[in-house]
Each structure stands twice: as structure tokens, then as C-alpha cells.
Short mmCIF file of N, CA and C in Angstrom, two decimals:
data_model
loop_
_atom_site.label_atom_id
_atom_site.label_comp_id
_atom_site.label_asym_id
_atom_site.label_seq_id
_atom_site.Cartn_x
_atom_site.Cartn_y
_atom_site.Cartn_z
N MET N 1 14.46 -33.13 1.79
CA MET N 1 13.68 -33.18 3.02
C MET N 1 14.45 -32.50 4.14
N VAL N 2 13.71 -31.84 5.01
CA VAL N 2 14.30 -31.23 6.19
C VAL N 2 13.70 -31.92 7.42
N THR N 3 14.40 -31.77 8.52
CA THR N 3 13.88 -32.24 9.80
C THR N 3 13.62 -31.02 10.65
N MET N 4 12.44 -30.97 11.25
CA MET N 4 12.11 -29.86 12.14
C MET N 4 11.87 -30.41 13.53
N TRP N 5 12.61 -29.87 14.50
CA TRP N 5 12.36 -30.21 15.89
C TRP N 5 11.13 -29.42 16.29
N ASP N 6 10.06 -30.15 16.58
CA ASP N 6 8.72 -29.59 16.66
C ASP N 6 8.08 -29.83 18.02
N ASN N 7 7.38 -28.80 18.49
CA ASN N 7 6.50 -28.92 19.64
C ASN N 7 5.10 -28.64 19.10
N PRO N 8 4.23 -29.65 19.02
CA PRO N 8 2.91 -29.45 18.42
C PRO N 8 2.08 -28.36 19.09
N ALA N 9 2.37 -28.03 20.33
CA ALA N 9 1.60 -27.02 21.06
C ALA N 9 2.16 -25.60 20.88
N CYS N 10 3.23 -25.45 20.12
CA CYS N 10 3.91 -24.16 19.97
C CYS N 10 3.42 -23.42 18.72
N ALA N 11 3.01 -22.16 18.89
CA ALA N 11 2.54 -21.35 17.77
C ALA N 11 3.64 -21.09 16.75
N LYS N 12 4.87 -20.89 17.20
CA LYS N 12 5.98 -20.66 16.27
C LYS N 12 6.25 -21.91 15.43
N CYS N 13 6.12 -23.08 16.05
CA CYS N 13 6.28 -24.33 15.30
C CYS N 13 5.17 -24.48 14.28
N ALA N 14 3.94 -24.12 14.65
CA ALA N 14 2.82 -24.21 13.72
C ALA N 14 3.06 -23.30 12.52
N THR N 15 3.56 -22.10 12.75
CA THR N 15 3.86 -21.17 11.67
C THR N 15 4.94 -21.76 10.76
N ALA N 16 5.96 -22.37 11.34
CA ALA N 16 7.03 -22.98 10.55
C ALA N 16 6.50 -24.16 9.74
N ARG N 17 5.65 -24.99 10.34
CA ARG N 17 5.06 -26.11 9.59
C ARG N 17 4.27 -25.59 8.39
N GLU N 18 3.48 -24.55 8.60
CA GLU N 18 2.68 -23.95 7.52
C GLU N 18 3.58 -23.40 6.41
N ALA N 19 4.64 -22.71 6.78
CA ALA N 19 5.54 -22.11 5.80
C ALA N 19 6.25 -23.18 4.97
N LEU N 20 6.71 -24.23 5.62
CA LEU N 20 7.37 -25.31 4.89
C LEU N 20 6.39 -26.01 3.95
N ALA N 21 5.17 -26.24 4.42
CA ALA N 21 4.16 -26.88 3.57
C ALA N 21 3.82 -26.00 2.37
N ALA N 22 3.66 -24.69 2.61
CA ALA N 22 3.33 -23.77 1.52
C ALA N 22 4.43 -23.70 0.48
N ALA N 23 5.68 -23.90 0.91
CA ALA N 23 6.82 -23.88 -0.01
C ALA N 23 7.02 -25.23 -0.68
N GLY N 24 6.21 -26.23 -0.30
CA GLY N 24 6.33 -27.55 -0.89
C GLY N 24 7.54 -28.33 -0.41
N VAL N 25 8.03 -28.00 0.76
CA VAL N 25 9.22 -28.66 1.31
C VAL N 25 8.80 -29.90 2.10
N PRO N 26 9.28 -31.08 1.71
CA PRO N 26 9.00 -32.26 2.52
C PRO N 26 9.70 -32.12 3.87
N VAL N 27 8.99 -32.43 4.92
CA VAL N 27 9.54 -32.23 6.27
C VAL N 27 9.25 -33.44 7.14
N HIS N 28 10.27 -33.84 7.88
CA HIS N 28 10.11 -34.86 8.91
C HIS N 28 9.99 -34.10 10.23
N LEU N 29 8.86 -34.26 10.90
CA LEU N 29 8.66 -33.59 12.19
C LEU N 29 9.17 -34.48 13.30
N ARG N 30 10.08 -33.95 14.07
CA ARG N 30 10.59 -34.68 15.23
C ARG N 30 9.97 -34.05 16.47
N ALA N 31 9.12 -34.79 17.13
CA ALA N 31 8.51 -34.33 18.38
C ALA N 31 9.58 -34.46 19.47
N TYR N 32 10.42 -33.45 19.56
CA TYR N 32 11.62 -33.56 20.39
C TYR N 32 11.32 -33.65 21.88
N LEU N 33 10.12 -33.29 22.30
CA LEU N 33 9.78 -33.43 23.72
C LEU N 33 9.53 -34.88 24.09
N THR N 34 8.99 -35.67 23.15
CA THR N 34 8.72 -37.08 23.41
C THR N 34 9.79 -37.99 22.82
N SER N 35 10.59 -37.46 21.91
CA SER N 35 11.72 -38.19 21.33
C SER N 35 12.95 -37.28 21.42
N PRO N 36 13.45 -37.10 22.65
CA PRO N 36 14.51 -36.11 22.87
C PRO N 36 15.80 -36.46 22.14
N PRO N 37 16.52 -35.43 21.72
CA PRO N 37 17.82 -35.67 21.11
C PRO N 37 18.84 -36.10 22.17
N THR N 38 19.81 -36.85 21.72
CA THR N 38 20.92 -37.20 22.60
C THR N 38 21.87 -36.01 22.69
N ALA N 39 22.80 -36.09 23.61
CA ALA N 39 23.81 -35.04 23.71
C ALA N 39 24.60 -34.94 22.41
N ALA N 40 24.88 -36.08 21.77
CA ALA N 40 25.62 -36.08 20.50
C ALA N 40 24.80 -35.41 19.39
N GLU N 41 23.50 -35.68 19.34
CA GLU N 41 22.64 -35.02 18.34
C GLU N 41 22.58 -33.52 18.58
N LEU N 42 22.48 -33.13 19.84
CA LEU N 42 22.49 -31.70 20.16
C LEU N 42 23.80 -31.05 19.72
N ALA N 43 24.92 -31.73 19.97
CA ALA N 43 26.22 -31.19 19.57
C ALA N 43 26.29 -31.02 18.06
N ASP N 44 25.74 -31.98 17.31
CA ASP N 44 25.73 -31.88 15.85
C ASP N 44 24.91 -30.68 15.39
N VAL N 45 23.71 -30.51 15.94
CA VAL N 45 22.86 -29.39 15.55
C VAL N 45 23.51 -28.07 15.95
N LEU N 46 24.13 -28.02 17.11
CA LEU N 46 24.81 -26.79 17.53
C LEU N 46 25.95 -26.44 16.59
N ALA N 47 26.68 -27.45 16.11
CA ALA N 47 27.75 -27.20 15.14
C ALA N 47 27.16 -26.62 13.85
N ARG N 48 26.02 -27.16 13.43
CA ARG N 48 25.36 -26.65 12.22
C ARG N 48 24.86 -25.22 12.42
N LEU N 49 24.40 -24.93 13.64
CA LEU N 49 23.93 -23.59 13.96
C LEU N 49 25.08 -22.60 14.17
N GLY N 50 26.26 -23.14 14.51
CA GLY N 50 27.37 -22.27 14.88
C GLY N 50 27.10 -21.59 16.21
N ALA N 51 26.51 -22.34 17.15
CA ALA N 51 26.07 -21.75 18.42
C ALA N 51 26.51 -22.62 19.59
N GLY N 52 26.53 -22.01 20.76
CA GLY N 52 26.74 -22.74 21.99
C GLY N 52 25.40 -23.18 22.54
N PRO N 53 25.37 -24.19 23.39
CA PRO N 53 24.09 -24.68 23.91
C PRO N 53 23.29 -23.63 24.66
N TRP N 54 23.96 -22.74 25.34
CA TRP N 54 23.28 -21.68 26.09
C TRP N 54 22.55 -20.71 25.16
N GLU N 55 22.93 -20.69 23.89
CA GLU N 55 22.28 -19.80 22.92
C GLU N 55 20.93 -20.33 22.44
N ILE N 56 20.68 -21.62 22.62
CA ILE N 56 19.39 -22.19 22.22
C ILE N 56 18.65 -22.76 23.43
N CYS N 57 19.06 -22.35 24.61
CA CYS N 57 18.44 -22.85 25.83
C CYS N 57 17.36 -21.87 26.30
N ARG N 58 16.22 -22.42 26.66
CA ARG N 58 15.09 -21.63 27.16
C ARG N 58 15.28 -21.44 28.67
N LEU N 59 15.95 -20.38 29.02
CA LEU N 59 16.30 -20.15 30.42
C LEU N 59 15.11 -19.77 31.29
N GLY N 60 13.97 -19.46 30.69
CA GLY N 60 12.78 -19.13 31.46
C GLY N 60 11.97 -20.34 31.88
N GLU N 61 12.38 -21.52 31.46
CA GLU N 61 11.65 -22.74 31.83
C GLU N 61 11.92 -23.10 33.30
N PRO N 62 10.93 -23.70 33.97
CA PRO N 62 11.13 -24.11 35.36
C PRO N 62 12.35 -25.02 35.55
N ALA N 63 12.61 -25.91 34.61
CA ALA N 63 13.77 -26.81 34.73
C ALA N 63 15.07 -26.01 34.74
N ALA N 64 15.12 -24.92 33.98
CA ALA N 64 16.33 -24.09 33.95
C ALA N 64 16.57 -23.46 35.31
N ALA N 65 15.50 -22.98 35.92
CA ALA N 65 15.63 -22.38 37.26
C ALA N 65 16.04 -23.44 38.27
N ALA N 66 15.42 -24.62 38.19
CA ALA N 66 15.73 -25.69 39.14
C ALA N 66 17.19 -26.13 39.03
N LEU N 67 17.72 -26.12 37.82
CA LEU N 67 19.12 -26.51 37.61
C LEU N 67 20.10 -25.36 37.85
N GLY N 68 19.59 -24.14 37.95
CA GLY N 68 20.46 -22.98 38.13
C GLY N 68 21.25 -22.63 36.88
N LEU N 69 20.68 -22.88 35.69
CA LEU N 69 21.40 -22.67 34.44
C LEU N 69 21.89 -21.24 34.24
N ALA N 70 21.18 -20.28 34.77
CA ALA N 70 21.59 -18.88 34.61
C ALA N 70 23.00 -18.64 35.17
N ASP N 71 23.41 -19.47 36.12
CA ASP N 71 24.71 -19.30 36.76
C ASP N 71 25.79 -20.23 36.19
N TRP N 72 25.44 -21.07 35.23
CA TRP N 72 26.41 -22.00 34.66
C TRP N 72 27.39 -21.26 33.75
N GLY N 73 28.60 -21.80 33.67
CA GLY N 73 29.61 -21.23 32.79
C GLY N 73 29.23 -21.38 31.33
N ARG N 74 29.85 -20.56 30.51
CA ARG N 74 29.58 -20.57 29.07
C ARG N 74 30.91 -20.62 28.30
N THR N 75 31.70 -21.63 28.63
CA THR N 75 32.98 -21.84 27.96
C THR N 75 32.95 -23.21 27.29
N PRO N 76 33.90 -23.49 26.41
CA PRO N 76 33.93 -24.82 25.79
C PRO N 76 33.96 -25.96 26.81
N ALA N 77 34.60 -25.74 27.94
CA ALA N 77 34.65 -26.79 28.97
C ALA N 77 33.28 -27.06 29.59
N ASP N 78 32.37 -26.08 29.51
CA ASP N 78 31.03 -26.23 30.09
C ASP N 78 30.04 -26.90 29.15
N VAL N 79 30.38 -27.02 27.88
CA VAL N 79 29.44 -27.55 26.88
C VAL N 79 28.88 -28.92 27.25
N PRO N 80 29.70 -29.90 27.66
CA PRO N 80 29.12 -31.22 27.97
C PRO N 80 28.05 -31.17 29.06
N ARG N 81 28.25 -30.33 30.05
CA ARG N 81 27.26 -30.20 31.13
C ARG N 81 25.94 -29.66 30.57
N TRP N 82 26.01 -28.63 29.72
CA TRP N 82 24.82 -28.06 29.10
C TRP N 82 24.12 -29.10 28.23
N LEU N 83 24.89 -29.82 27.42
CA LEU N 83 24.30 -30.83 26.53
C LEU N 83 23.58 -31.90 27.33
N ALA N 84 24.18 -32.35 28.42
CA ALA N 84 23.55 -33.37 29.25
C ALA N 84 22.24 -32.85 29.84
N ALA N 85 22.25 -31.61 30.31
CA ALA N 85 21.03 -31.03 30.90
C ALA N 85 19.93 -30.89 29.86
N MET N 86 20.28 -30.44 28.66
CA MET N 86 19.28 -30.24 27.62
C MET N 86 18.76 -31.57 27.08
N ALA N 87 19.60 -32.58 27.03
CA ALA N 87 19.14 -33.91 26.60
C ALA N 87 18.19 -34.50 27.65
N ALA N 88 18.48 -34.26 28.91
CA ALA N 88 17.63 -34.78 30.00
C ALA N 88 16.34 -33.97 30.15
N HIS N 89 16.37 -32.72 29.73
CA HIS N 89 15.21 -31.82 29.86
C HIS N 89 14.97 -31.14 28.51
N PRO N 90 14.39 -31.85 27.54
CA PRO N 90 14.26 -31.29 26.19
C PRO N 90 13.40 -30.03 26.12
N GLU N 91 12.59 -29.78 27.14
CA GLU N 91 11.80 -28.55 27.15
C GLU N 91 12.70 -27.31 27.20
N LEU N 92 13.97 -27.50 27.52
CA LEU N 92 14.93 -26.40 27.55
C LEU N 92 15.40 -25.98 26.16
N ILE N 93 15.13 -26.80 25.15
CA ILE N 93 15.63 -26.54 23.80
C ILE N 93 14.70 -25.58 23.07
N GLN N 94 15.28 -24.52 22.54
CA GLN N 94 14.51 -23.55 21.76
C GLN N 94 13.92 -24.22 20.53
N ARG N 95 12.79 -23.72 20.07
CA ARG N 95 12.13 -24.29 18.90
C ARG N 95 11.46 -23.20 18.09
N PRO N 96 11.15 -23.50 16.86
CA PRO N 96 11.49 -24.70 16.09
C PRO N 96 12.92 -24.62 15.56
N ILE N 97 13.56 -25.76 15.46
CA ILE N 97 14.87 -25.85 14.82
C ILE N 97 14.66 -26.63 13.53
N ILE N 98 15.08 -26.03 12.42
CA ILE N 98 14.96 -26.67 11.11
C ILE N 98 16.36 -27.06 10.65
N VAL N 99 16.55 -28.36 10.41
CA VAL N 99 17.82 -28.90 9.95
C VAL N 99 17.66 -29.22 8.46
N ALA N 100 18.41 -28.51 7.62
CA ALA N 100 18.26 -28.63 6.17
C ALA N 100 19.24 -29.65 5.59
N ASP N 101 18.92 -30.10 4.38
CA ASP N 101 19.77 -31.05 3.66
C ASP N 101 21.14 -30.48 3.34
N ASP N 102 21.26 -29.16 3.28
CA ASP N 102 22.54 -28.56 2.92
C ASP N 102 23.53 -28.53 4.08
N GLY N 103 23.16 -29.15 5.20
CA GLY N 103 24.06 -29.22 6.35
C GLY N 103 23.89 -28.09 7.35
N THR N 104 22.99 -27.17 7.07
CA THR N 104 22.77 -26.06 7.98
C THR N 104 21.58 -26.34 8.89
N ALA N 105 21.49 -25.56 9.92
CA ALA N 105 20.33 -25.61 10.81
C ALA N 105 20.00 -24.17 11.17
N ARG N 106 18.77 -23.96 11.56
CA ARG N 106 18.32 -22.60 11.89
C ARG N 106 17.26 -22.69 12.97
N VAL N 107 17.39 -21.86 14.00
CA VAL N 107 16.29 -21.67 14.94
C VAL N 107 15.35 -20.71 14.24
N ALA N 108 14.18 -21.22 13.85
CA ALA N 108 13.27 -20.47 12.97
C ALA N 108 12.24 -19.68 13.76
N ARG N 109 12.71 -18.84 14.66
CA ARG N 109 11.84 -17.94 15.42
C ARG N 109 11.93 -16.57 14.79
N GLY N 110 10.82 -15.96 14.59
CA GLY N 110 10.79 -14.65 13.94
C GLY N 110 10.69 -14.80 12.44
N ALA N 111 10.09 -13.81 11.80
CA ALA N 111 9.81 -13.88 10.36
C ALA N 111 11.08 -14.01 9.53
N GLU N 112 12.12 -13.25 9.86
CA GLU N 112 13.35 -13.29 9.05
C GLU N 112 14.05 -14.64 9.15
N ALA N 113 14.18 -15.18 10.35
CA ALA N 113 14.82 -16.48 10.53
C ALA N 113 14.02 -17.58 9.85
N LEU N 114 12.70 -17.51 9.95
CA LEU N 114 11.85 -18.51 9.31
C LEU N 114 11.96 -18.41 7.79
N ALA N 115 11.94 -17.19 7.25
CA ALA N 115 12.05 -17.01 5.81
C ALA N 115 13.36 -17.59 5.29
N GLU N 116 14.45 -17.36 6.00
CA GLU N 116 15.75 -17.89 5.58
C GLU N 116 15.75 -19.42 5.64
N ALA N 117 15.20 -19.99 6.69
CA ALA N 117 15.13 -21.45 6.80
C ALA N 117 14.31 -22.05 5.67
N VAL N 118 13.19 -21.43 5.34
CA VAL N 118 12.33 -21.92 4.26
C VAL N 118 13.05 -21.78 2.92
N ARG N 119 13.72 -20.66 2.69
CA ARG N 119 14.46 -20.47 1.43
C ARG N 119 15.52 -21.55 1.27
N ARG N 120 16.27 -21.81 2.32
CA ARG N 120 17.31 -22.84 2.25
C ARG N 120 16.69 -24.21 2.00
N ALA N 121 15.63 -24.50 2.71
CA ALA N 121 14.98 -25.81 2.57
C ALA N 121 14.39 -25.99 1.18
N ALA N 122 13.85 -24.91 0.62
CA ALA N 122 13.23 -24.99 -0.70
C ALA N 122 14.27 -24.85 -1.82
N GLY N 123 15.49 -24.48 -1.46
CA GLY N 123 16.54 -24.32 -2.45
C GLY N 123 16.33 -23.12 -3.34
N THR N 124 15.74 -22.07 -2.79
CA THR N 124 15.47 -20.86 -3.57
C THR N 124 15.79 -19.63 -2.73
N ARG N 125 16.00 -18.51 -3.39
CA ARG N 125 16.21 -17.25 -2.69
C ARG N 125 14.91 -16.46 -2.64
N ASP N 126 13.82 -16.99 -3.25
CA ASP N 126 12.53 -16.30 -3.23
C ASP N 126 11.87 -16.49 -1.89
N ALA N 127 11.30 -15.44 -1.38
CA ALA N 127 10.60 -15.52 -0.09
C ALA N 127 9.28 -16.25 -0.26
N ASP N 128 8.91 -16.99 0.73
CA ASP N 128 7.63 -17.69 0.75
C ASP N 128 6.54 -16.71 1.13
N PRO N 129 5.42 -16.65 0.39
CA PRO N 129 4.37 -15.68 0.71
C PRO N 129 3.81 -15.85 2.12
N LEU N 130 3.79 -17.07 2.64
CA LEU N 130 3.26 -17.27 3.98
C LEU N 130 4.12 -16.53 5.00
N VAL N 131 5.41 -16.51 4.78
CA VAL N 131 6.31 -15.87 5.73
C VAL N 131 6.10 -14.36 5.72
N ARG N 132 5.67 -13.80 4.58
CA ARG N 132 5.50 -12.36 4.49
C ARG N 132 4.12 -11.90 4.93
N ARG N 133 3.24 -12.82 5.31
CA ARG N 133 1.90 -12.42 5.70
C ARG N 133 1.97 -11.51 6.92
N PRO N 134 0.96 -10.68 7.13
CA PRO N 134 0.97 -9.81 8.31
C PRO N 134 1.08 -10.63 9.59
N ALA N 135 1.85 -10.14 10.51
CA ALA N 135 2.03 -10.84 11.78
C ALA N 135 0.74 -10.83 12.58
N ARG N 136 0.54 -11.91 13.31
CA ARG N 136 -0.58 -12.01 14.23
C ARG N 136 -0.01 -11.92 15.64
N ALA N 137 -0.83 -11.48 16.56
CA ALA N 137 -0.39 -11.40 17.96
C ALA N 137 0.07 -12.76 18.45
N ALA N 138 -0.59 -13.84 18.02
CA ALA N 138 -0.24 -15.18 18.47
C ALA N 138 1.16 -15.58 18.01
N ASP N 139 1.67 -14.95 16.94
CA ASP N 139 3.01 -15.25 16.46
C ASP N 139 4.08 -14.61 17.32
N GLY N 140 3.69 -13.66 18.16
CA GLY N 140 4.66 -12.93 18.94
C GLY N 140 5.39 -11.89 18.10
N LEU N 141 4.87 -11.61 16.90
CA LEU N 141 5.53 -10.66 16.01
C LEU N 141 4.73 -9.38 15.83
N GLY N 142 3.45 -9.43 16.14
CA GLY N 142 2.59 -8.27 15.92
C GLY N 142 2.20 -7.63 17.23
N PRO N 143 1.26 -6.70 17.18
CA PRO N 143 0.80 -6.04 18.40
C PRO N 143 0.29 -7.07 19.40
N GLY N 144 0.67 -6.90 20.61
CA GLY N 144 0.24 -7.80 21.68
C GLY N 144 1.07 -9.06 21.76
N GLY N 145 2.12 -9.20 20.94
CA GLY N 145 2.88 -10.45 20.92
C GLY N 145 4.25 -10.32 21.44
#
């Protein structure tokens, strides 16, 4: 089973849900906007991603502008401040994030990242046919997206 940090209103999350279902991967959906992760949970996922918090932060969100995140430092000493802000404002967290049983996590935006997350979750190197389908504008991968 994998856990996916999910926003039900997000087209990219819908695509990820469809791909995981098509691959037969059991998934626990975490509605992270209504059940926000703690700073410790964020730190764990960031370690699995091999990323800093600023790398999965949605800087275009109004909360990011209100907090002035664009001007915040991006050093190890700044991490606790970022984690606290993202835990308090979960809308700042990029999605979907798929946390696999193998200890890895992936921000599954874009066809390639989603395909890799599904392969890991399914325990196979074969691509899922849903992931290879032609992009739609709503996916942000095709014309107009």
C-alpha cells in the first residue's frame, strides 16, 4: 500500500489516483488540506524525497506571499521555519506526493514523475498504460496546459 497526499479538487491528484487504481496499487488517500501533516511528518517525507521544504512549496499561493516565503533563506538552519509554515498552511505543499512502501516518496507531477511513482508502488518497471495516454490540457501536459 502507498499513501498519497491528495487534494480532491486537483487534476494532477485525480490523474495519480487513476494511475494507481489502473495499476492495482492499494492506496491510502490522505486529504492533507483537512488532515495536515506535522512538521515531523513533513521532515520525514522530505528526507524520503531528498529535498528541502522550499522545493515542494507552492510559492504562488496567497499564504506564501503573505508570509514572504520568496525571501526566506534556504539553508539547513532555515528548515524548521519552513516546516512550521507548511504545517500551518498545508495549501503550500506541492501535490500529489506518493509515499511508497519501499521508503521512497515522489512528487508525482508530470507524466514521467507519475510513471516512476506508479512503477515503484506496483513493484514493476513496466509503465502503466494510463500514464502513457495522450496528455489532456487539464493535465497541464498538453496544448493549453
